[in-house]
Amino acid sequence: MESAISVRKRRSTPHTNFRLASFTKQFTAMAVMLLVHDGKLRYDQTLTGIFPDFPAYGKAINIRNLLNHTSGLPDYEDLMNAVEKQRVRCGRPKTDSRC
């Protein structure tokens, strides 16, 4: 793991990936809950109901599943190959193989 000092010395670019991990989950959940409160989303609304082009398996996943971490969706990093993971960690665009 990099130290905070080495991370601080890097310049941010439009391709910089700020690895926030689970830090923002509670803010995203609260934003979704506010959308439900305002009537813009429903807890029982499915992913395909919100995103019509989402794959068919989204018919079985609703907002409540996402908030409760019971959707069954895999971690997106588990789906990435090793090269792509390295590029994401380095904060470089896909066309740049340096790290």
mmCIF file of C-alpha atoms in Angstrom:
data_model
loop_
_atom_site.group_PDB
_atom_site.id
_atom_site.type_symbol
_atom_site.label_atom_id
_atom_site.label_comp_id
_atom_site.label_asym_id
_atom_site.label_seq_id
_atom_site.Cartn_x
_atom_site.Cartn_y
_atom_site.Cartn_z
ATOM 1 C CA MET A 1 0.000 0.000 0.000
ATOM 2 C CA GLU A 2 1.289 3.454 -0.864
ATOM 3 C CA SER A 3 1.943 5.934 1.835
ATOM 4 C CA ALA A 4 -0.034 9.152 1.985
ATOM 5 C CA ILE A 5 3.154 11.074 1.264
ATOM 6 C CA SER A 6 3.815 9.357 -2.074
ATOM 7 C CA VAL A 7 0.180 9.807 -3.105
ATOM 8 C CA ARG A 8 0.307 13.493 -2.239
ATOM 9 C CA LYS A 9 3.292 14.063 -4.535
ATOM 10 C CA ARG A 10 1.332 12.954 -7.608
ATOM 11 C CA ARG A 11 -0.480 15.482 -9.721
ATOM 12 C CA SER A 12 -4.167 14.939 -10.353
ATOM 13 C CA THR A 13 -5.255 14.528 -13.960
ATOM 14 C CA PRO A 14 -8.646 13.994 -15.602
ATOM 15 C CA HIS A 15 -7.840 10.264 -15.362
ATOM 16 C CA THR A 16 -6.889 10.230 -11.666
ATOM 17 C CA ASN A 17 -8.743 7.525 -9.783
ATOM 18 C CA PHE A 18 -9.390 8.540 -6.186
ATOM 19 C CA ARG A 19 -9.727 5.171 -4.454
ATOM 20 C CA LEU A 20 -12.434 5.972 -1.922
ATOM 21 C CA ALA A 21 -13.560 2.351 -1.483
ATOM 22 C CA SER A 22 -16.357 2.115 1.071
ATOM 23 C CA PHE A 23 -15.977 5.677 2.304
ATOM 24 C CA THR A 24 -18.798 7.037 0.118
ATOM 25 C CA LYS A 25 -21.321 4.209 0.506
ATOM 26 C CA GLN A 26 -23.266 5.898 3.292
ATOM 27 C CA PHE A 27 -23.523 9.158 1.331
ATOM 28 C CA THR A 28 -24.775 7.347 -1.763
ATOM 29 C CA ALA A 29 -27.302 5.416 0.324
ATOM 30 C CA MET A 30 -28.565 8.629 1.905
ATOM 31 C CA ALA A 31 -28.874 10.300 -1.517
ATOM 32 C CA VAL A 32 -30.958 7.334 -2.723
ATOM 33 C CA MET A 33 -33.124 7.525 0.401
ATOM 34 C CA LEU A 34 -33.716 11.233 -0.266
ATOM 35 C CA LEU A 35 -34.777 10.401 -3.830
ATOM 36 C CA VAL A 36 -37.236 7.853 -2.408
ATOM 37 C CA HIS A 37 -38.483 10.433 0.098
ATOM 38 C CA ASP A 38 -39.019 12.948 -2.733
ATOM 39 C CA GLY A 39 -40.943 10.373 -4.778
ATOM 40 C CA LYS A 40 -38.329 10.167 -7.542
ATOM 41 C CA LEU A 41 -37.445 6.519 -6.784
ATOM 42 C CA ARG A 42 -39.205 3.631 -5.048
ATOM 43 C CA TYR A 43 -37.519 0.958 -2.927
ATOM 44 C CA ASP A 44 -39.277 -1.747 -4.960
ATOM 45 C CA GLN A 45 -38.224 -0.261 -8.314
ATOM 46 C CA THR A 46 -36.069 -2.650 -10.357
ATOM 47 C CA LEU A 47 -32.841 -1.813 -12.153
ATOM 48 C CA THR A 48 -34.443 -2.493 -15.534
ATOM 49 C CA GLY A 49 -37.277 -0.163 -14.559
ATOM 50 C CA ILE A 50 -34.751 2.622 -14.017
ATOM 51 C CA PHE A 51 -32.221 1.657 -16.701
ATOM 52 C CA PRO A 52 -34.096 0.049 -19.614
ATOM 53 C CA ASP A 53 -30.855 -1.117 -21.267
ATOM 54 C CA PHE A 54 -29.645 -2.918 -18.136
ATOM 55 C CA PRO A 55 -29.220 -6.690 -18.668
ATOM 56 C CA ALA A 56 -32.301 -8.850 -18.015
ATOM 57 C CA TYR A 57 -31.030 -10.053 -14.621
ATOM 58 C CA GLY A 58 -31.745 -6.509 -13.386
ATOM 59 C CA LYS A 59 -35.467 -7.401 -13.324
ATOM 60 C CA ALA A 60 -34.824 -9.308 -10.091
ATOM 61 C CA ILE A 61 -32.818 -6.535 -8.395
ATOM 62 C CA ASN A 62 -34.491 -3.557 -6.780
ATOM 63 C CA ILE A 63 -33.305 -0.440 -4.952
ATOM 64 C CA ARG A 64 -33.854 -2.077 -1.554
ATOM 65 C CA ASN A 65 -31.554 -4.951 -2.600
ATOM 66 C CA LEU A 66 -28.823 -2.465 -3.500
ATOM 67 C CA LEU A 67 -29.133 -0.599 -0.202
ATOM 68 C CA ASN A 68 -29.111 -3.843 1.807
ATOM 69 C CA HIS A 69 -26.238 -5.358 -0.202
ATOM 70 C CA THR A 70 -28.486 -8.286 -1.154
ATOM 71 C CA SER A 71 -28.576 -7.748 -4.926
ATOM 72 C CA GLY A 72 -26.162 -10.536 -5.776
ATOM 73 C CA LEU A 73 -24.206 -8.233 -8.082
ATOM 74 C CA PRO A 74 -20.514 -9.180 -8.153
ATOM 75 C CA ASP A 75 -17.830 -6.714 -7.141
ATOM 76 C CA TYR A 76 -16.911 -4.939 -10.361
ATOM 77 C CA GLU A 77 -13.201 -5.364 -9.597
ATOM 78 C CA ASP A 78 -13.677 -9.143 -9.572
ATOM 79 C CA LEU A 79 -14.781 -8.863 -13.204
ATOM 80 C CA MET A 80 -11.772 -6.844 -14.337
ATOM 81 C CA ASN A 81 -8.647 -8.499 -15.669
ATOM 82 C CA ALA A 82 -5.321 -7.914 -13.903
ATOM 83 C CA VAL A 83 -4.056 -5.386 -16.479
ATOM 84 C CA GLU A 84 -7.174 -3.236 -16.195
ATOM 85 C CA LYS A 85 -7.020 -3.358 -12.390
ATOM 86 C CA GLN A 86 -3.443 -2.099 -12.467
ATOM 87 C CA ARG A 87 -4.364 0.782 -14.765
ATOM 88 C CA VAL A 88 -7.256 1.781 -12.529
ATOM 89 C CA ARG A 89 -5.003 1.728 -9.449
ATOM 90 C CA CYS A 90 -2.396 3.829 -11.246
ATOM 91 C CA GLY A 91 -4.934 6.418 -12.373
ATOM 92 C CA ARG A 92 -3.900 6.180 -16.033
ATOM 93 C CA PRO A 93 -6.146 6.003 -19.092
ATOM 94 C CA LYS A 94 -6.626 2.650 -20.841
ATOM 95 C CA THR A 95 -4.247 3.684 -23.628
ATOM 96 C CA ASP A 96 -1.344 4.293 -21.225
ATOM 97 C CA SER A 97 0.385 1.095 -20.086
ATOM 98 C CA ARG A 98 2.872 2.822 -17.753
ATOM 99 C CA CYS A 99 2.427 2.709 -14.022
#
